[in-house]
Amino acid sequence: MATVNVEKIVILNRFQNGLSLIPLIFYIPIGVLLMVLRCFIFIHALIIYYFLSKISFVHSVLLRLMFTVCGFVVTTNGSIRSDRQQLVLVANHMTSLDPFILNLVMHYILVVEASAHRGDFTVMCNQVAISGELSKDDCVQLIKKTVEGQQALSLGSTLPVLLFPEGGRANSILGLMKFRTLPFQLGAAIQPIGIIAKRWFFDINISTYSSPWWADLLFSFFVPFTVYSIKFMPLTERRESESSDQFCERVQSNLARGLGVCSTEVTPADVKDFMKDRRETRTLRSASSVVTPPSSGPTPSHPEQTKAKQQQPEEVTSSDPALNVMLKHVREVLPHATTRAVLQDLEQTRDVDVTITNILEGRVDLEQKPPSPPQQSASEKELDATTFKASSFHKQAPARQMSLQERKQAMLDTARQRYKEKHGIP
Amino acid sequence: MAGSALKRLMAEYKQLTLNPPEGIIAGPINEDNFFEWEALIMGPKDTLFDGGVFPARLTFPSDYPLSPPKMRFTCELFHPNIYPDGRVCISILHAPGDDPMGYETSAERWSPVQSVEKILLSVVSMLAEPNDESAANVDAAKKWREDRKQFEEIAKATVRKSLGL
């Protein structure tokens, strides 16, 4: 597995570069017209989809045609294995329209993870939602039950189960995110599916990391057309000697090879961290640009700081091993300190103890403070006689000792006083 | 390791000194030994132990915060979750590995993210709401369940006794 930066895996912007936007300006009137027309056709296609039976051949041809008019050109390579009693499909997840596109060529039960596929276009799909709170066994049970229910409804024919094991959208041009093991624990044969989407003429990405499905859909109507090639890969079965983790890895690398990309270790959590870092960098940059008046020359410290921040996400993953060991030690003692802040300080000190001291004494700027500050403000609000707070934390031990003793006495006195008042003891 | 434990304890002591939660005071008994603390906990308002001030001793291991401290009330306290010898039985004081009863989820167990303050707050809520499912003091749990009146009487006496009145 290759190490690839998160940056290269997620799609951040819909438009790639400035130059390709020039022809787009001339295309806008046509595009908008096309978009409006296709909106209506699309609605009709959906109505047909819902009201006609799902199996009829005419129906599927008609639908494919209508969706082609809407700008979705779907080509398939290979076919789904229908001889299996129970089949699990795993596909790479590139755009929010993936479930919809796949639904045009086959029927399946989509497993939606509540946290992962928010914002996907799943209107037409049979689906089963699993929430993050369920344990893996519960999820497996739930999926199996849904499949059985479906089987009873459709008189014997089973629908395959589809999962997007990446758990988030990634551009499948450079790499796949790390697969989750859930699909591989269902105990059925796996058929990997590769989806590649391409747009000609304009370099507009179909989905970005966080774009909502309706925006993606409108952009799809806007551009001339989008070509989706769906590649059904050979059935993979778990070998007897294999654990589900190994099986998962094997399928991932097979699918990656089939798509001509590399499989990576990046997880959705990494992507989330990366996005957070990026937002912070942005706010920092905009803040600094507000602070510096445009007439004066840029102060040398600002660009450097921004640069250092930008490099951070890479450093967190690929700094030198000695530093990583030290980082681990510090985090063991102070789990609430952010990796970035700790690393930054470690780079200067190169000493675990010094860094711990620095953090504890507040010399390190922890961007993510532990959840205690809100508690403090809450307790400050309802300050009453039962909070025994010292005005300061003395530097000398004897003074601290005295203060502690005094506060203990004060608490006892207050409690006694109250008790006497309450029970009328003189 | 003891060095980082000391630093962390110092930080927590500072936090508890400058910003203590309601009705809680805690600090080292003697700063020569930073691993022995005394805490005073006021009985939470409008509960059975309302008004009492209960001293407890916290003993920290040298690998704190990797391992949890031990906590023992030094006063008499008749309570379902406190052993007759004063030891406190709450999940936050148990490391994820050892679960003598087998009913706790690891989320509520000790981890380095927890703190003295969180332990003491848990103890306060334990005082307010005894949990008779995991009884440390069987007599107390039985009384609490079957003879609430008498339990209240005993609690009242405990409160008064804790104040030295």
mmCIF file with all atom_site columns, N, CA, C and O in Angstrom, chain A residues 126-169:
data_model
loop_
_atom_site.group_PDB
_atom_site.id
_atom_site.type_symbol
_atom_site.label_atom_id
_atom_site.label_alt_id
_atom_site.label_comp_id
_atom_site.label_asym_id
_atom_site.label_entity_id
_atom_site.label_seq_id
_atom_site.pdbx_PDB_ins_code
_atom_site.Cartn_x
_atom_site.Cartn_y
_atom_site.Cartn_z
_atom_site.occupancy
_atom_site.B_iso_or_equiv
_atom_site.pdbx_formal_charge
_atom_site.auth_seq_id
_atom_site.auth_comp_id
_atom_site.auth_asym_id
_atom_site.auth_atom_id
_atom_site.pdbx_PDB_model_num
ATOM 1   N N  . ASN A 1 126 ? -33.425 0.773   -3.029 1.00 0.00 ? 126 ASN A N  1
ATOM 2   C CA . ASN A 1 126 ? -33.812 0.053   -1.819 1.00 0.00 ? 126 ASN A CA 1
ATOM 3   C C  . ASN A 1 126 ? -32.657 0.250   -0.864 1.00 0.00 ? 126 ASN A C  1
ATOM 4   O O  . ASN A 1 126 ? -31.516 0.051   -1.247 1.00 0.00 ? 126 ASN A O  1
ATOM 5   N N  . GLN A 1 127 ? -32.942 0.594   0.349  1.00 0.00 ? 127 GLN A N  1
ATOM 6   C CA . GLN A 1 127 ? -31.793 0.764   1.221  1.00 0.00 ? 127 GLN A CA 1
ATOM 7   C C  . GLN A 1 127 ? -32.065 0.321   2.643  1.00 0.00 ? 127 GLN A C  1
ATOM 8   O O  . GLN A 1 127 ? -33.196 0.251   3.087  1.00 0.00 ? 127 GLN A O  1
ATOM 9   N N  . VAL A 1 128 ? -30.985 0.022   3.318  1.00 0.00 ? 128 VAL A N  1
ATOM 10  C CA . VAL A 1 128 ? -31.058 -0.273  4.733  1.00 0.00 ? 128 VAL A CA 1
ATOM 11  C C  . VAL A 1 128 ? -30.024 0.613   5.417  1.00 0.00 ? 128 VAL A C  1
ATOM 12  O O  . VAL A 1 128 ? -28.890 0.698   4.986  1.00 0.00 ? 128 VAL A O  1
ATOM 13  N N  . ALA A 1 129 ? -30.463 1.323   6.435  1.00 0.00 ? 129 ALA A N  1
ATOM 14  C CA . ALA A 1 129 ? -29.549 2.238   7.105  1.00 0.00 ? 129 ALA A CA 1
ATOM 15  C C  . ALA A 1 129 ? -28.998 1.571   8.343  1.00 0.00 ? 129 ALA A C  1
ATOM 16  O O  . ALA A 1 129 ? -29.733 0.960   9.115  1.00 0.00 ? 129 ALA A O  1
ATOM 17  N N  . ILE A 1 130 ? -27.688 1.659   8.515  1.00 0.00 ? 130 ILE A N  1
ATOM 18  C CA . ILE A 1 130 ? -27.115 1.183   9.772  1.00 0.00 ? 130 ILE A CA 1
ATOM 19  C C  . ILE A 1 130 ? -26.468 2.368   10.450 1.00 0.00 ? 130 ILE A C  1
ATOM 20  O O  . ILE A 1 130 ? -25.825 3.187   9.814  1.00 0.00 ? 130 ILE A O  1
ATOM 21  N N  . SER A 1 131 ? -26.675 2.463   11.732 1.00 0.00 ? 131 SER A N  1
ATOM 22  C CA . SER A 1 131 ? -26.106 3.612   12.436 1.00 0.00 ? 131 SER A CA 1
ATOM 23  C C  . SER A 1 131 ? -24.793 3.192   13.067 1.00 0.00 ? 131 SER A C  1
ATOM 24  O O  . SER A 1 131 ? -24.521 2.009   13.282 1.00 0.00 ? 131 SER A O  1
ATOM 25  N N  . GLY A 1 132 ? -23.989 4.191   13.368 1.00 0.00 ? 132 GLY A N  1
ATOM 26  C CA . GLY A 1 132 ? -22.676 3.925   13.935 1.00 0.00 ? 132 GLY A CA 1
ATOM 27  C C  . GLY A 1 132 ? -22.727 3.293   15.312 1.00 0.00 ? 132 GLY A C  1
ATOM 28  O O  . GLY A 1 132 ? -21.759 2.713   15.779 1.00 0.00 ? 132 GLY A O  1
ATOM 29  N N  . GLU A 1 133 ? -23.909 3.395   15.967 1.00 0.00 ? 133 GLU A N  1
ATOM 30  C CA . GLU A 1 133 ? -23.971 2.877   17.342 1.00 0.00 ? 133 GLU A CA 1
ATOM 31  C C  . GLU A 1 133 ? -24.052 1.347   17.375 1.00 0.00 ? 133 GLU A C  1
ATOM 32  O O  . GLU A 1 133 ? -23.713 0.732   18.362 1.00 0.00 ? 133 GLU A O  1
ATOM 33  N N  . LEU A 1 134 ? -24.530 0.773   16.274 1.00 0.00 ? 134 LEU A N  1
ATOM 34  C CA . LEU A 1 134 ? -24.672 -0.679  16.268 1.00 0.00 ? 134 LEU A CA 1
ATOM 35  C C  . LEU A 1 134 ? -23.303 -1.332  16.238 1.00 0.00 ? 134 LEU A C  1
ATOM 36  O O  . LEU A 1 134 ? -22.367 -0.820  15.644 1.00 0.00 ? 134 LEU A O  1
ATOM 37  N N  . SER A 1 135 ? -23.207 -2.483  16.875 1.00 0.00 ? 135 SER A N  1
ATOM 38  C CA . SER A 1 135 ? -21.957 -3.228  16.794 1.00 0.00 ? 135 SER A CA 1
ATOM 39  C C  . SER A 1 135 ? -21.926 -3.931  15.438 1.00 0.00 ? 135 SER A C  1
ATOM 40  O O  . SER A 1 135 ? -22.936 -4.011  14.755 1.00 0.00 ? 135 SER A O  1
ATOM 41  N N  . LYS A 1 136 ? -20.742 -4.426  15.085 1.00 0.00 ? 136 LYS A N  1
ATOM 42  C CA . LYS A 1 136 ? -20.607 -5.035  13.764 1.00 0.00 ? 136 LYS A CA 1
ATOM 43  C C  . LYS A 1 136 ? -21.546 -6.212  13.589 1.00 0.00 ? 136 LYS A C  1
ATOM 44  O O  . LYS A 1 136 ? -22.151 -6.391  12.539 1.00 0.00 ? 136 LYS A O  1
ATOM 45  N N  . ASP A 1 137 ? -21.662 -7.024  14.652 1.00 0.00 ? 137 ASP A N  1
ATOM 46  C CA . ASP A 1 137 ? -22.535 -8.196  14.555 1.00 0.00 ? 137 ASP A CA 1
ATOM 47  C C  . ASP A 1 137 ? -23.972 -7.770  14.319 1.00 0.00 ? 137 ASP A C  1
ATOM 48  O O  . ASP A 1 137 ? -24.693 -8.372  13.529 1.00 0.00 ? 137 ASP A O  1
ATOM 49  N N  . ASP A 1 138 ? -24.387 -6.707  15.016 1.00 0.00 ? 138 ASP A N  1
ATOM 50  C CA . ASP A 1 138 ? -25.749 -6.219  14.838 1.00 0.00 ? 138 ASP A CA 1
ATOM 51  C C  . ASP A 1 138 ? -25.974 -5.763  13.407 1.00 0.00 ? 138 ASP A C  1
ATOM 52  O O  . ASP A 1 138 ? -27.018 -6.020  12.815 1.00 0.00 ? 138 ASP A O  1
ATOM 53  N N  . CYS A 1 139 ? -24.970 -5.072  12.862 1.00 0.00 ? 139 CYS A N  1
ATOM 54  C CA . CYS A 1 139 ? -25.076 -4.592  11.483 1.00 0.00 ? 139 CYS A CA 1
ATOM 55  C C  . CYS A 1 139 ? -25.264 -5.768  10.542 1.00 0.00 ? 139 CYS A C  1
ATOM 56  O O  . CYS A 1 139 ? -26.130 -5.755  9.671  1.00 0.00 ? 139 CYS A O  1
ATOM 57  N N  . VAL A 1 140 ? -24.429 -6.795  10.733 1.00 0.00 ? 140 VAL A N  1
ATOM 58  C CA . VAL A 1 140 ? -24.503 -7.973  9.866  1.00 0.00 ? 140 VAL A CA 1
ATOM 59  C C  . VAL A 1 140 ? -25.893 -8.579  9.959  1.00 0.00 ? 140 VAL A C  1
ATOM 60  O O  . VAL A 1 140 ? -26.520 -8.907  8.948  1.00 0.00 ? 140 VAL A O  1
ATOM 61  N N  . GLN A 1 141 ? -26.393 -8.694  11.197 1.00 0.00 ? 141 GLN A N  1
ATOM 62  C CA . GLN A 1 141 ? -27.728 -9.263  11.396 1.00 0.00 ? 141 GLN A CA 1
ATOM 63  C C  . GLN A 1 141 ? -28.789 -8.449  10.668 1.00 0.00 ? 141 GLN A C  1
ATOM 64  O O  . GLN A 1 141 ? -29.667 -8.981  10.001 1.00 0.00 ? 141 GLN A O  1
ATOM 65  N N  . LEU A 1 142 ? -28.685 -7.132  10.831 1.00 0.00 ? 142 LEU A N  1
ATOM 66  C CA . LEU A 1 142 ? -29.672 -6.217  10.255 1.00 0.00 ? 142 LEU A CA 1
ATOM 67  C C  . LEU A 1 142 ? -29.693 -6.358  8.728  1.00 0.00 ? 142 LEU A C  1
ATOM 68  O O  . LEU A 1 142 ? -30.753 -6.432  8.104  1.00 0.00 ? 142 LEU A O  1
ATOM 69  N N  . ILE A 1 143 ? -28.505 -6.417  8.143  1.00 0.00 ? 143 ILE A N  1
ATOM 70  C CA . ILE A 1 143 ? -28.426 -6.513  6.690  1.00 0.00 ? 143 ILE A CA 1
ATOM 71  C C  . ILE A 1 143 ? -29.030 -7.838  6.227  1.00 0.00 ? 143 ILE A C  1
ATOM 72  O O  . ILE A 1 143 ? -29.820 -7.881  5.287  1.00 0.00 ? 143 ILE A O  1
ATOM 73  N N  . LYS A 1 144 ? -28.682 -8.902  6.947  1.00 0.00 ? 144 LYS A N  1
ATOM 74  C CA . LYS A 1 144 ? -29.200 -10.212 6.548  1.00 0.00 ? 144 LYS A CA 1
ATOM 75  C C  . LYS A 1 144 ? -30.717 -10.240 6.630  1.00 0.00 ? 144 LYS A C  1
ATOM 76  O O  . LYS A 1 144 ? -31.393 -10.800 5.767  1.00 0.00 ? 144 LYS A O  1
ATOM 77  N N  . LYS A 1 145 ? -31.247 -9.634  7.685  1.00 0.00 ? 145 LYS A N  1
ATOM 78  C CA . LYS A 1 145 ? -32.691 -9.627  7.871  1.00 0.00 ? 145 LYS A CA 1
ATOM 79  C C  . LYS A 1 145 ? -33.367 -8.872  6.720  1.00 0.00 ? 145 LYS A C  1
ATOM 80  O O  . LYS A 1 145 ? -34.386 -9.306  6.186  1.00 0.00 ? 145 LYS A O  1
ATOM 81  N N  . THR A 1 146 ? -32.791 -7.737  6.344  1.00 0.00 ? 146 THR A N  1
ATOM 82  C CA . THR A 1 146 ? -33.371 -6.953  5.256  1.00 0.00 ? 146 THR A CA 1
ATOM 83  C C  . THR A 1 146 ? -33.384 -7.749  3.958  1.00 0.00 ? 146 THR A C  1
ATOM 84  O O  . THR A 1 146 ? -34.357 -7.729  3.209  1.00 0.00 ? 146 THR A O  1
ATOM 85  N N  . VAL A 1 147 ? -32.275 -8.452  3.724  1.00 0.00 ? 147 VAL A N  1
ATOM 86  C CA . VAL A 1 147 ? -32.188 -9.246  2.494  1.00 0.00 ? 147 VAL A CA 1
ATOM 87  C C  . VAL A 1 147 ? -33.275 -10.308 2.496  1.00 0.00 ? 147 VAL A C  1
ATOM 88  O O  . VAL A 1 147 ? -33.970 -10.525 1.499  1.00 0.00 ? 147 VAL A O  1
ATOM 89  N N  . GLU A 1 148 ? -33.484 -10.957 3.643  1.00 0.00 ? 148 GLU A N  1
ATOM 90  C CA . GLU A 1 148 ? -34.515 -11.984 3.726  1.00 0.00 ? 148 GLU A CA 1
ATOM 91  C C  . GLU A 1 148 ? -35.899 -11.395 3.486  1.00 0.00 ? 148 GLU A C  1
ATOM 92  O O  . GLU A 1 148 ? -36.732 -11.990 2.784  1.00 0.00 ? 148 GLU A O  1
ATOM 93  N N  . GLY A 1 149 ? -36.125 -10.230 4.070  1.00 0.00 ? 149 GLY A N  1
ATOM 94  C CA . GLY A 1 149 ? -37.418 -9.573  3.886  1.00 0.00 ? 149 GLY A CA 1
ATOM 95  C C  . GLY A 1 149 ? -37.689 -9.283  2.419  1.00 0.00 ? 149 GLY A C  1
ATOM 96  O O  . GLY A 1 149 ? -38.773 -9.516  1.892  1.00 0.00 ? 149 GLY A O  1
ATOM 97  N N  . GLN A 1 150 ? -36.638 -8.817  1.753  1.00 0.00 ? 150 GLN A N  1
ATOM 98  C CA . GLN A 1 150 ? -36.733 -8.489  0.336  1.00 0.00 ? 150 GLN A CA 1
ATOM 99  C C  . GLN A 1 150 ? -37.036 -9.741  -0.479 1.00 0.00 ? 150 GLN A C  1
ATOM 100 O O  . GLN A 1 150 ? -37.834 -9.737  -1.398 1.00 0.00 ? 150 GLN A O  1
ATOM 101 N N  . GLN A 1 151 ? -36.392 -10.821 -0.063 1.00 0.00 ? 151 GLN A N  1
ATOM 102 C CA . GLN A 1 151 ? -36.557 -12.089 -0.759 1.00 0.00 ? 151 GLN A CA 1
ATOM 103 C C  . GLN A 1 151 ? -38.017 -12.547 -0.670 1.00 0.00 ? 151 GLN A C  1
ATOM 104 O O  . GLN A 1 151 ? -38.600 -13.002 -1.653 1.00 0.00 ? 151 GLN A O  1
ATOM 105 N N  . ALA A 1 152 ? -38.595 -12.405 0.522  1.00 0.00 ? 152 ALA A N  1
ATOM 106 C CA . ALA A 1 152 ? -39.986 -12.807 0.712  1.00 0.00 ? 152 ALA A CA 1
ATOM 107 C C  . ALA A 1 152 ? -40.906 -11.953 -0.158 1.00 0.00 ? 152 ALA A C  1
ATOM 108 O O  . ALA A 1 152 ? -41.878 -12.436 -0.717 1.00 0.00 ? 152 ALA A O  1
ATOM 109 N N  . LEU A 1 153 ? -40.578 -10.685 -0.276 1.00 0.00 ? 153 LEU A N  1
ATOM 110 C CA . LEU A 1 153 ? -41.413 -9.765  -1.059 1.00 0.00 ? 153 LEU A CA 1
ATOM 111 C C  . LEU A 1 153 ? -41.376 -10.085 -2.539 1.00 0.00 ? 153 LEU A C  1
ATOM 112 O O  . LEU A 1 153 ? -42.387 -10.057 -3.227 1.00 0.00 ? 153 LEU A O  1
ATOM 113 N N  . SER A 1 154 ? -40.179 -10.377 -3.038 1.00 0.00 ? 154 SER A N  1
ATOM 114 C CA . SER A 1 154 ? -40.033 -10.527 -4.482 1.00 0.00 ? 154 SER A CA 1
ATOM 115 C C  . SER A 1 154 ? -40.063 -11.992 -4.895 1.00 0.00 ? 154 SER A C  1
ATOM 116 O O  . SER A 1 154 ? -39.518 -12.350 -5.928 1.00 0.00 ? 154 SER A O  1
ATOM 117 N N  . LEU A 1 155 ? -40.662 -12.834 -4.056 1.00 0.00 ? 155 LEU A N  1
ATOM 118 C CA . LEU A 1 155 ? -40.870 -14.240 -4.376 1.00 0.00 ? 155 LEU A CA 1
ATOM 119 C C  . LEU A 1 155 ? -39.591 -14.956 -4.782 1.00 0.00 ? 155 LEU A C  1
ATOM 120 O O  . LEU A 1 155 ? -39.454 -15.427 -5.917 1.00 0.00 ? 155 LEU A O  1
ATOM 121 N N  . GLY A 1 156 ? -38.670 -14.991 -3.882 1.00 0.00 ? 156 GLY A N  1
ATOM 122 C CA . GLY A 1 156 ? -37.541 -15.896 -4.080 1.00 0.00 ? 156 GLY A CA 1
ATOM 123 C C  . GLY A 1 156 ? -36.280 -15.312 -4.663 1.00 0.00 ? 156 GLY A C  1
ATOM 124 O O  . GLY A 1 156 ? -35.201 -15.721 -4.298 1.00 0.00 ? 156 GLY A O  1
ATOM 125 N N  . SER A 1 157 ? -36.376 -14.321 -5.539 1.00 0.00 ? 157 SER A N  1
ATOM 126 C CA . SER A 1 157 ? -35.128 -13.831 -6.118 1.00 0.00 ? 157 SER A CA 1
ATOM 127 C C  . SER A 1 157 ? -34.468 -12.874 -5.132 1.00 0.00 ? 157 SER A C  1
ATOM 128 O O  . SER A 1 157 ? -35.109 -11.980 -4.598 1.00 0.00 ? 157 SER A O  1
ATOM 129 N N  . THR A 1 158 ? -33.194 -13.076 -4.861 1.00 0.00 ? 158 THR A N  1
ATOM 130 C CA . THR A 1 158 ? -32.522 -12.214 -3.896 1.00 0.00 ? 158 THR A CA 1
ATOM 131 C C  . THR A 1 158 ? -31.814 -11.079 -4.611 1.00 0.00 ? 158 THR A C  1
ATOM 132 O O  . THR A 1 158 ? -31.227 -11.263 -5.669 1.00 0.00 ? 158 THR A O  1
ATOM 133 N N  . LEU A 1 159 ? -31.870 -9.949  -3.985 1.00 0.00 ? 159 LEU A N  1
ATOM 134 C CA . LEU A 1 159 ? -31.119 -8.814  -4.512 1.00 0.00 ? 159 LEU A CA 1
ATOM 135 C C  . LEU A 1 159 ? -29.742 -8.806  -3.872 1.00 0.00 ? 159 LEU A C  1
ATOM 136 O O  . LEU A 1 159 ? -29.590 -9.156  -2.703 1.00 0.00 ? 159 LEU A O  1
ATOM 137 N N  . PRO A 1 160 ? -28.726 -8.425  -4.611 1.00 0.00 ? 160 PRO A N  1
ATOM 138 C CA . PRO A 1 160 ? -27.417 -8.295  -3.982 1.00 0.00 ? 160 PRO A CA 1
ATOM 139 C C  . PRO A 1 160 ? -27.368 -7.081  -3.059 1.00 0.00 ? 160 PRO A C  1
ATOM 140 O O  . PRO A 1 160 ? -28.184 -6.169  -3.168 1.00 0.00 ? 160 PRO A O  1
ATOM 141 N N  . VAL A 1 161 ? -26.426 -7.107  -2.159 1.00 0.00 ? 161 VAL A N  1
ATOM 142 C CA . VAL A 1 161 ? -26.248 -5.993  -1.226 1.00 0.00 ? 161 VAL A CA 1
ATOM 143 C C  . VAL A 1 161 ? -25.092 -5.144  -1.729 1.00 0.00 ? 161 VAL A C  1
ATOM 144 O O  . VAL A 1 161 ? -24.051 -5.677  -2.106 1.00 0.00 ? 161 VAL A O  1
ATOM 145 N N  . LEU A 1 162 ? -25.280 -3.844  -1.749 1.00 0.00 ? 162 LEU A N  1
ATOM 146 C CA . LEU A 1 162 ? -24.204 -2.969  -2.218 1.00 0.00 ? 162 LEU A CA 1
ATOM 147 C C  . LEU A 1 162 ? -23.667 -2.132  -1.054 1.00 0.00 ? 162 LEU A C  1
ATOM 148 O O  . LEU A 1 162 ? -24.424 -1.558  -0.286 1.00 0.00 ? 162 LEU A O  1
ATOM 149 N N  . LEU A 1 163 ? -22.363 -2.085  -0.958 1.00 0.00 ? 163 LEU A N  1
ATOM 150 C CA . LEU A 1 163 ? -21.743 -1.235  0.053  1.00 0.00 ? 163 LEU A CA 1
ATOM 151 C C  . LEU A 1 163 ? -20.639 -0.404  -0.594 1.00 0.00 ? 163 LEU A C  1
ATOM 152 O O  . LEU A 1 163 ? -19.999 -0.839  -1.550 1.00 0.00 ? 163 LEU A O  1
ATOM 153 N N  . PHE A 1 164 ? -20.451 0.763   -0.028 1.00 0.00 ? 164 PHE A N  1
ATOM 154 C CA . PHE A 1 164 ? -19.298 1.580   -0.418 1.00 0.00 ? 164 PHE A CA 1
ATOM 155 C C  . PHE A 1 164 ? -18.310 1.500   0.729  1.00 0.00 ? 164 PHE A C  1
ATOM 156 O O  . PHE A 1 164 ? -18.406 2.264   1.687  1.00 0.00 ? 164 PHE A O  1
ATOM 157 N N  . PRO A 1 165 ? -17.371 0.568   0.654  1.00 0.00 ? 165 PRO A N  1
ATOM 158 C CA . PRO A 1 165 ? -16.546 0.314   1.841  1.00 0.00 ? 165 PRO A CA 1
ATOM 159 C C  . PRO A 1 165 ? -15.557 1.422   2.169  1.00 0.00 ? 165 PRO A C  1
ATOM 160 O O  . PRO A 1 165 ? -14.934 1.388   3.217  1.00 0.00 ? 165 PRO A O  1
ATOM 161 N N  . GLU A 1 166 ? -15.428 2.405   1.296  1.00 0.00 ? 166 GLU A N  1
ATOM 162 C CA . GLU A 1 166 ? -14.477 3.472   1.603  1.00 0.00 ? 166 GLU A CA 1
ATOM 163 C C  . GLU A 1 166 ? -15.005 4.366   2.723  1.00 0.00 ? 166 GLU A C  1
ATOM 164 O O  . GLU A 1 166 ? -14.252 5.009   3.428  1.00 0.00 ? 166 GLU A O  1
ATOM 165 N N  . GLY A 1 167 ? -16.313 4.422   2.840  1.00 0.00 ? 167 GLY A N  1
ATOM 166 C CA . GLY A 1 167 ? -16.912 5.218   3.912  1.00 0.00 ? 167 GLY A CA 1
ATOM 167 C C  . GLY A 1 167 ? -16.889 6.704   3.644  1.00 0.00 ? 167 GLY A C  1
ATOM 168 O O  . GLY A 1 167 ? -17.126 7.503   4.538  1.00 0.00 ? 167 GLY A O  1
ATOM 169 N N  . GLY A 1 168 ? -16.601 7.094   2.445  1.00 0.00 ? 168 GLY A N  1
ATOM 170 C CA . GLY A 1 168 ? -16.605 8.512   2.122  1.00 0.00 ? 168 GLY A CA 1
ATOM 171 C C  . GLY A 1 168 ? -16.233 8.663   0.665  1.00 0.00 ? 168 GLY A C  1
ATOM 172 O O  . GLY A 1 168 ? -15.770 7.723   0.034  1.00 0.00 ? 168 GLY A O  1
ATOM 173 N N  . ARG A 1 169 ? -16.446 9.850   0.131  1.00 0.00 ? 169 ARG A N  1
ATOM 174 C CA . ARG A 1 169 ? -16.124 10.041  -1.277 1.00 0.00 ? 169 ARG A CA 1
ATOM 175 C C  . ARG A 1 169 ? -14.642 10.296  -1.465 1.00 0.00 ? 169 ARG A C  1
ATOM 176 O O  . ARG A 1 169 ? -14.029 11.034  -0.720 1.00 0.00 ? 169 ARG A O  1
#
